[in-house]
XYZ file of C-alpha atoms in Angstrom:
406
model
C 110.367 109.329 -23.984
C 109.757 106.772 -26.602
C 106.726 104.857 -24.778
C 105.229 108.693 -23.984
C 105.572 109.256 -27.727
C 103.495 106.427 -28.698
C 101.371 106.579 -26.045
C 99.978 109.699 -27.005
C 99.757 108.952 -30.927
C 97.257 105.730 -29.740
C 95.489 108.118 -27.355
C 94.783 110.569 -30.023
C 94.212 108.569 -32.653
C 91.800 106.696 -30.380
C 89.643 109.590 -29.536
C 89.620 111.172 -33.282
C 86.146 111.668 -34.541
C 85.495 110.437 -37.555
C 81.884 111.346 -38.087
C 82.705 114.187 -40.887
C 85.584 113.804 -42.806
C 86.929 116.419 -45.552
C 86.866 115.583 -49.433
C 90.291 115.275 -49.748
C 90.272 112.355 -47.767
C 89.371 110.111 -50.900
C 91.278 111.945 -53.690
C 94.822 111.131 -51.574
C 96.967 108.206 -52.508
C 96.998 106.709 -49.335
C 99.242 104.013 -50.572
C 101.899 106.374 -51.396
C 105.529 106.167 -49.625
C 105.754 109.627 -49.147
C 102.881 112.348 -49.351
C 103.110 115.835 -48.150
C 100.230 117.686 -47.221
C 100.231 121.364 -47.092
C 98.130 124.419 -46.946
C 97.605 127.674 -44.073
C 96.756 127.189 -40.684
C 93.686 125.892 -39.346
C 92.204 123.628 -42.212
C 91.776 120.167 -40.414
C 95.445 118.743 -41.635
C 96.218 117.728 -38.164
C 92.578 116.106 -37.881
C 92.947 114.676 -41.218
C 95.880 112.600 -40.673
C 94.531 110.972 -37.383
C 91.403 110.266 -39.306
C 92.702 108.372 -41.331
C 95.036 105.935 -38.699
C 91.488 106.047 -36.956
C 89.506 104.673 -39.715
C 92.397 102.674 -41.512
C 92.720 100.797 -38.291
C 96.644 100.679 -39.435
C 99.267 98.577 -37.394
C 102.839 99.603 -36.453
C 101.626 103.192 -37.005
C 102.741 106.487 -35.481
C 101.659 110.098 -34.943
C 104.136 112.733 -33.638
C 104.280 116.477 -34.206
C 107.467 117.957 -34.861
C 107.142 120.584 -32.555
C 106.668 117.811 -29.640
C 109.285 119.220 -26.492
C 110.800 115.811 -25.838
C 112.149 115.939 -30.161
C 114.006 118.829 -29.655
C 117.962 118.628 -30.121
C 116.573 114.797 -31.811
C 116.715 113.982 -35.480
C 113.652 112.758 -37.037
C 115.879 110.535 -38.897
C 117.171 108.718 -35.623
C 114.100 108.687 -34.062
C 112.601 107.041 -37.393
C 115.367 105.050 -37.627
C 115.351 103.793 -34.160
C 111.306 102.843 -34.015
C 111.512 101.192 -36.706
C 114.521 99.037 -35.621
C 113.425 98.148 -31.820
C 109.583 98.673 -32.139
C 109.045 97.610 -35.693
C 106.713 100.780 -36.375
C 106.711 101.362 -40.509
C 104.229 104.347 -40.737
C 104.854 107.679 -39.631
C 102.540 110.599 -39.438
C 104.410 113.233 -39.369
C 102.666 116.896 -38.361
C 103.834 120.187 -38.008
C 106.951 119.348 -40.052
C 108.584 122.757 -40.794
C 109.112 123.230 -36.614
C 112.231 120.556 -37.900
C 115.617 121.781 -38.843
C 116.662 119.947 -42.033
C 113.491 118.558 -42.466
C 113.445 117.377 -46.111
C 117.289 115.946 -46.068
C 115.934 113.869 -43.064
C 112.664 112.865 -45.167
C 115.004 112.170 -48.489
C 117.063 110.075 -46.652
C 114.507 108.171 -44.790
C 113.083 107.550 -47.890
C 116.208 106.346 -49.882
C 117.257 104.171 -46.456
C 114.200 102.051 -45.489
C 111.982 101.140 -48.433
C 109.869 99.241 -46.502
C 109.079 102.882 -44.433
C 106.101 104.923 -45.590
C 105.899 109.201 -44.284
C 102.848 110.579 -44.458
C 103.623 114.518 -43.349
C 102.250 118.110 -43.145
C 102.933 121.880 -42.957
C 101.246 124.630 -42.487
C 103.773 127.193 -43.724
C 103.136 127.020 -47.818
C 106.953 128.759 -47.630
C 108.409 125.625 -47.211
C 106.978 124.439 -50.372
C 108.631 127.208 -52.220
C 112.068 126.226 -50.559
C 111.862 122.200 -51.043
C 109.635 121.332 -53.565
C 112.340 120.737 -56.269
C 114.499 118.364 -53.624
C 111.710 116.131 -52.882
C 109.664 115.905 -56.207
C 111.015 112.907 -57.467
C 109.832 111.075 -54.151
C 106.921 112.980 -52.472
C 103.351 113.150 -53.976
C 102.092 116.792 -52.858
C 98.122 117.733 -51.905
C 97.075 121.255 -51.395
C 94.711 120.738 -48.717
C 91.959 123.953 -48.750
C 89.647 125.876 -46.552
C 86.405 124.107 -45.953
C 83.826 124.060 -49.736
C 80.410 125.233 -48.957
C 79.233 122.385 -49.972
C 81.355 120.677 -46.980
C 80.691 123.274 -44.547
C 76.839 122.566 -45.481
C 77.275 119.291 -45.092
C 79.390 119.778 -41.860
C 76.497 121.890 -40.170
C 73.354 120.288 -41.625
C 74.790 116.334 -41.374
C 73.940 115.708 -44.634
C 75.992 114.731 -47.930
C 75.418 116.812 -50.973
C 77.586 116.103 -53.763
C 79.724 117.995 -55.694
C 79.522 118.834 -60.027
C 81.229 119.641 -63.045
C 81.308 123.021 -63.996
C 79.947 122.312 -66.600
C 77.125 121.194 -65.157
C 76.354 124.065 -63.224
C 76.796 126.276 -66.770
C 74.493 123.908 -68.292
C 71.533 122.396 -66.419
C 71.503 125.261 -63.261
C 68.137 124.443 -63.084
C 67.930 121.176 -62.107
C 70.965 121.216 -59.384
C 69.414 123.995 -57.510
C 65.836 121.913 -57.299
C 67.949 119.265 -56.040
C 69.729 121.362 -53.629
C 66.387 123.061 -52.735
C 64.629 120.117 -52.182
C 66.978 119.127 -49.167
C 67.733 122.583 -47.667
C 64.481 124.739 -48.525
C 64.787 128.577 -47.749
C 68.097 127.762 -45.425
C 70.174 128.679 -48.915
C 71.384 132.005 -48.123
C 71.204 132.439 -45.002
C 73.676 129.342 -44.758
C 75.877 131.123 -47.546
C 76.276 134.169 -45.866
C 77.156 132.427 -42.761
C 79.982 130.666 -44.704
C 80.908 134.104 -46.244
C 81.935 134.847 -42.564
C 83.006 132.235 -40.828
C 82.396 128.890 -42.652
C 85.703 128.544 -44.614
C 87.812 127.366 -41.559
C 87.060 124.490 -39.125
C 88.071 125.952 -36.392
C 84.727 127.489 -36.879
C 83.247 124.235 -35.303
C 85.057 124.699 -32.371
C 83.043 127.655 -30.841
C 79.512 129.426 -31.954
C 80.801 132.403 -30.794
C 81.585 134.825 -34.307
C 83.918 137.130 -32.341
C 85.633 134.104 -31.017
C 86.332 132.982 -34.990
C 87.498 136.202 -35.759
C 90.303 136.522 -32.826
C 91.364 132.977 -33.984
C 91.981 133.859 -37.170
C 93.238 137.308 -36.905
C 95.928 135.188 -34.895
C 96.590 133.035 -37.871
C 97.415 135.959 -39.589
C 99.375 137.403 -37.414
C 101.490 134.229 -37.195
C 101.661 134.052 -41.031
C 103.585 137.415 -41.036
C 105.204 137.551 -38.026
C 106.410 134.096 -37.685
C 106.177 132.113 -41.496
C 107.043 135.359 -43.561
C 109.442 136.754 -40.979
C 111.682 133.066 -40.300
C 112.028 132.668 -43.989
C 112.843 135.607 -45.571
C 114.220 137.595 -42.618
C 112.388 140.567 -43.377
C 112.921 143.657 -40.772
C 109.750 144.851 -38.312
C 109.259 147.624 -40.970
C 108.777 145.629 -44.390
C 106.768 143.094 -42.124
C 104.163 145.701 -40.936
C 103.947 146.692 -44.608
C 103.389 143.074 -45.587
C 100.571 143.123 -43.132
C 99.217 146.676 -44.363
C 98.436 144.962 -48.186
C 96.673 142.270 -46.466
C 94.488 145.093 -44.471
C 94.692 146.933 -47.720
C 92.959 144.100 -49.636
C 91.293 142.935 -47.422
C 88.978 146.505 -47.553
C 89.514 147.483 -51.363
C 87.062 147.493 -53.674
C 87.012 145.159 -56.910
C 88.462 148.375 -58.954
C 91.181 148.992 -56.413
C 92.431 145.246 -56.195
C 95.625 145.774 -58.361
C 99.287 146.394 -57.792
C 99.476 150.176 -59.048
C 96.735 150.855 -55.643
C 98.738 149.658 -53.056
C 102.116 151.267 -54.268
C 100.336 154.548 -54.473
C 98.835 153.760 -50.886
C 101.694 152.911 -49.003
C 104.047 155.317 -51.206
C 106.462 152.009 -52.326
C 107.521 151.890 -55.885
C 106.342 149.457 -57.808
C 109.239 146.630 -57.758
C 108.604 146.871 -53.630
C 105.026 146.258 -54.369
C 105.484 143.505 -57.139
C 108.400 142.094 -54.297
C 105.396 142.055 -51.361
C 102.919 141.149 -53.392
C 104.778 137.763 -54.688
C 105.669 137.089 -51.077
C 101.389 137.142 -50.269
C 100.646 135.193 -53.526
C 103.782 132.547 -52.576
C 102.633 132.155 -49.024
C 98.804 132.058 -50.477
C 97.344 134.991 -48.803
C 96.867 136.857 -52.141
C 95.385 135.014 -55.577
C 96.437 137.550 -58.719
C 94.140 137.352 -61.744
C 95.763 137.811 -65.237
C 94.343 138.828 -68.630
C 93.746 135.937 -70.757
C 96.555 135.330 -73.284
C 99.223 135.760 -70.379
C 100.702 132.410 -69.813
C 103.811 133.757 -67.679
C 101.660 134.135 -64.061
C 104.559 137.299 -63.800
C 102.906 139.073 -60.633
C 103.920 142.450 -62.555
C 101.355 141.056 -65.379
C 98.536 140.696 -62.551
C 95.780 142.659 -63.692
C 93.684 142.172 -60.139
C 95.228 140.574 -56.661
C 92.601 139.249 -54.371
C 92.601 138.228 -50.821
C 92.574 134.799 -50.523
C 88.800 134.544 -49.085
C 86.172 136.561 -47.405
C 86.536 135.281 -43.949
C 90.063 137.193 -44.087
C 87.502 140.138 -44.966
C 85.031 139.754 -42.232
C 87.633 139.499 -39.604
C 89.921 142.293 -40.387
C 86.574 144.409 -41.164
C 85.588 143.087 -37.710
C 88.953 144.028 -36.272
C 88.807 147.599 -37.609
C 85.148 147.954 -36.755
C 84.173 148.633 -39.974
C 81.442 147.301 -42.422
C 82.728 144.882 -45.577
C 83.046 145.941 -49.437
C 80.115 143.174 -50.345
C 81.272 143.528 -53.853
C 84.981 141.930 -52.784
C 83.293 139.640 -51.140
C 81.033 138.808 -54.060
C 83.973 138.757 -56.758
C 86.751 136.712 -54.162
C 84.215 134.350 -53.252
C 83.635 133.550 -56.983
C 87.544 133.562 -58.244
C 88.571 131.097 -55.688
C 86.380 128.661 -56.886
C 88.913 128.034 -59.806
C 92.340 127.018 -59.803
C 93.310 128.089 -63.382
C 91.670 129.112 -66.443
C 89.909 132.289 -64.958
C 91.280 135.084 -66.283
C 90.312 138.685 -66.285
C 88.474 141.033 -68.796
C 88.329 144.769 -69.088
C 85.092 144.553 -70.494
C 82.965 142.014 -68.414
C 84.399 140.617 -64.953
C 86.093 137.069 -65.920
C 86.548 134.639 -68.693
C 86.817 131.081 -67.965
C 88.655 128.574 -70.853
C 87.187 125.430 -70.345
C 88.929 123.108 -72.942
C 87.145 123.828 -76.058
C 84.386 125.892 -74.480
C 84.871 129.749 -73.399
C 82.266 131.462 -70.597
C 82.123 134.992 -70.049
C 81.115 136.492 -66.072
C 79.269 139.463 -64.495
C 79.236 138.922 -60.891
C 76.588 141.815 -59.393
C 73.122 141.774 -57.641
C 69.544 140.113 -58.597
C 69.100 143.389 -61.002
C 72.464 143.288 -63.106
C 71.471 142.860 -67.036
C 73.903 141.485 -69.788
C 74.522 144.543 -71.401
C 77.965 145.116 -70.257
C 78.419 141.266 -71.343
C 77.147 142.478 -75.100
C 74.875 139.669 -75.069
C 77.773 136.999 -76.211
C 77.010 133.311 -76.370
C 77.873 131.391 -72.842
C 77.739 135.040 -70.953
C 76.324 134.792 -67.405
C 75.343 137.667 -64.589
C 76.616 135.665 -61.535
C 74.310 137.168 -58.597
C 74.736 136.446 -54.448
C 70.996 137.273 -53.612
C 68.900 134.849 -55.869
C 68.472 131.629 -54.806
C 66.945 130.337 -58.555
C 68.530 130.352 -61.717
C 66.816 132.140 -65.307
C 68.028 132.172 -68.712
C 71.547 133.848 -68.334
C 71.808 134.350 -64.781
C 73.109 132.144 -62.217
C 73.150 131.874 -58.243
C 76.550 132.831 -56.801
C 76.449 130.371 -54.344
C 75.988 127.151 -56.292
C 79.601 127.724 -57.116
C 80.834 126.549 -54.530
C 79.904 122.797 -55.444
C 81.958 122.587 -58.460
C 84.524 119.506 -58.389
C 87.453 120.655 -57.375
């Protein structure tokens, strides 16, 4: 069982391309003794971690998933613990690490037991970050690993390397980025953006050409999400689990002024500490991103002024599934929040603020014809627009966004 084990991890490794790697490749701490890597389904962690052992060229190195059929009924700790003895193997890739009971008192005491032993691991349930994060923090260095940039899935379909900026930057010299970007990619700009609206912000993508193919793959990963992630941890009944999936749906279809937790209780006739209870279940589990008003520091779901789906793709495939046609202006607005991690926050009078240190920006995401009047003409106030493909005074391409450092 043993030799099969690491038979497979060389073949695998072996054959793993290595001809596009993801950003967050070079912003991990390879060195470190134990890193976790976590994020949904379908986002390259698998491909990332034999990457790495591919280009590393690393010695007395192993891959195994933990859902492998000849480790179950086996602790990971005595299978650790007995390659490391007889075959002298000191790395360990571990995937799919979640499909292990006990997982992180295995990993804490593999850790504590053989210093000389380094884990490298993943997940793709984000649940099990809620669960363990506090046992392991002391020891474990954590990554968030996201769906593809556009700037990666450009550079993924085109074979080039564009680089990423500050958002500053992009505030501030618009003008010059875009020629830059412009320059390489001519009048392929939106047609390559509203590709990635799609179907660009999951790998798997690469795998097939065929759109209705991506969309049956990912309607799966939903599917799973609920029915498996959602379901195994918090033990939810068929009833609250098809609800779970109805505010998905739900938001998924809204538009912008029906993204907020007073819409879907009045939808699915819940009161509102069921919908704030579902709703932190999405956010924890990262299918929903809630936007708060600026001020409010607590990131209390019953203070969430709008609650997105998580990206557009989600959109396109449950619009596909229902054989109906997209709210663009969702699109528009998700597409733009989950660009940032923090600091956005929402306004009643123009669409977002963003606090950046000492600087404040204010946001109008709409078409090519929007004008600033709703933003009342206020210093560092922008019309964010998805068909231009040049900047002007106050307005600014939507899709350059997507090549802020993250």
């Amino acid at each position: 069982m043993y030799s099969n084990i690491i038979d497979k991890s060389n073949r695998l490794i072996l054959n793993t391309d290595i001809s596009f790697i993801r950003d967050i490749y070079n912003k991990i701490d390879w060195s470190t003794r134990l890193i976790w890597i976590v994020w949904q389904r379908g986002v390259w962690k698998t491909t990332l971690l034999l990457q790495y052992l591919q280009k590393e060229k690393i010695d007395n190195c192993l891959y195994f998933s933990a859902d492998n059929i000849n480790l179950i009924n086996i602790w990971i700790y005595n299978f650790v613990e007995k390659l490391y003895l007889e075959n002298w193997i000191k790395i360990f890739f571990i995937d799919e690490i979640h499909k292990s009971k006990n997982w992180n008192q295995e990993l804490k005491n593999l850790y504590d037991d053989f210093p000389n032993i380094k884990i490298v691991f993943s997940g793709s349930s984000s649940i099990d970050l809620i669960k363990w994060k506090y046992d392991l923090s002391r020891r474990v260095l954590l990554y968030k690993m996201n769906w593809f940039s556009f700037k990666e899935y450009i550079n993924k379909v085109k074979k080039i390397n564009l680089e990423s900026y500050d958002i500053n930057n992009i505030i501030n010299n618009p003008d010059k980025i875009v020629k830059d970007i412009y320059n390489v990619l001519w009048d392929e700009i939106l047609v390559l953006f509203n590709n990635y609206l799609q179907f660009g912000y999951y790998p798997f993508n690469f795998e097939s050409n065929n759109k209705e193919s991506f969309y049956s793959k990912l309607f799966e990963v939903i599917n799973k999400t609920v029915y498996e992630d959602i379901s195994n941890f918090y033990k939810l009944n068929s009833t609250n689990l098809e609800k779970l999936k109805k505010i998905i749906i739900f938001f998924s279809l809204a538009k912008p002024w029906e993204l907020s937790i007073n819409s879907i209780r009045n939808k699915l006739w819940i009161s509102f500490d069921t919908a704030v209870n579902y709703l932190q279940i999405l956010n924890d589990i990262w299918i929903l991103k809630s936007i708060y008003i600026e001020g409010n520091i607590s990131k209390n779901i019953r203070k969430a002024k709008k609650v997105f789906i998580d990206n557009s793709n989600l959109i396109y495939t449950i619009s596909n599934e229902l054989w109906i046609n997209p709210e663009i202006w969702t699109v528009r607005e998700i597409f733009f929040v989950n660009q940032f991690n923090k600091n956005l926050f929402y306004s009643d009078i123009w669409d977002f603020t963003l606090n950046k240190w000492l600087d404040k920006y204010y946001f109008e995401i709409w078409w090519k014809n929007k004008k600033r009047k709703q933003l009342q003409n206020k210093n560092n106030s922008f019309v964010i627009s998805d068909s231009i493909i040049f900047p002007s005074e106050w307005k600014i391409p939507l899709w350059l966004f997507w090549f802020i450092e993250r």
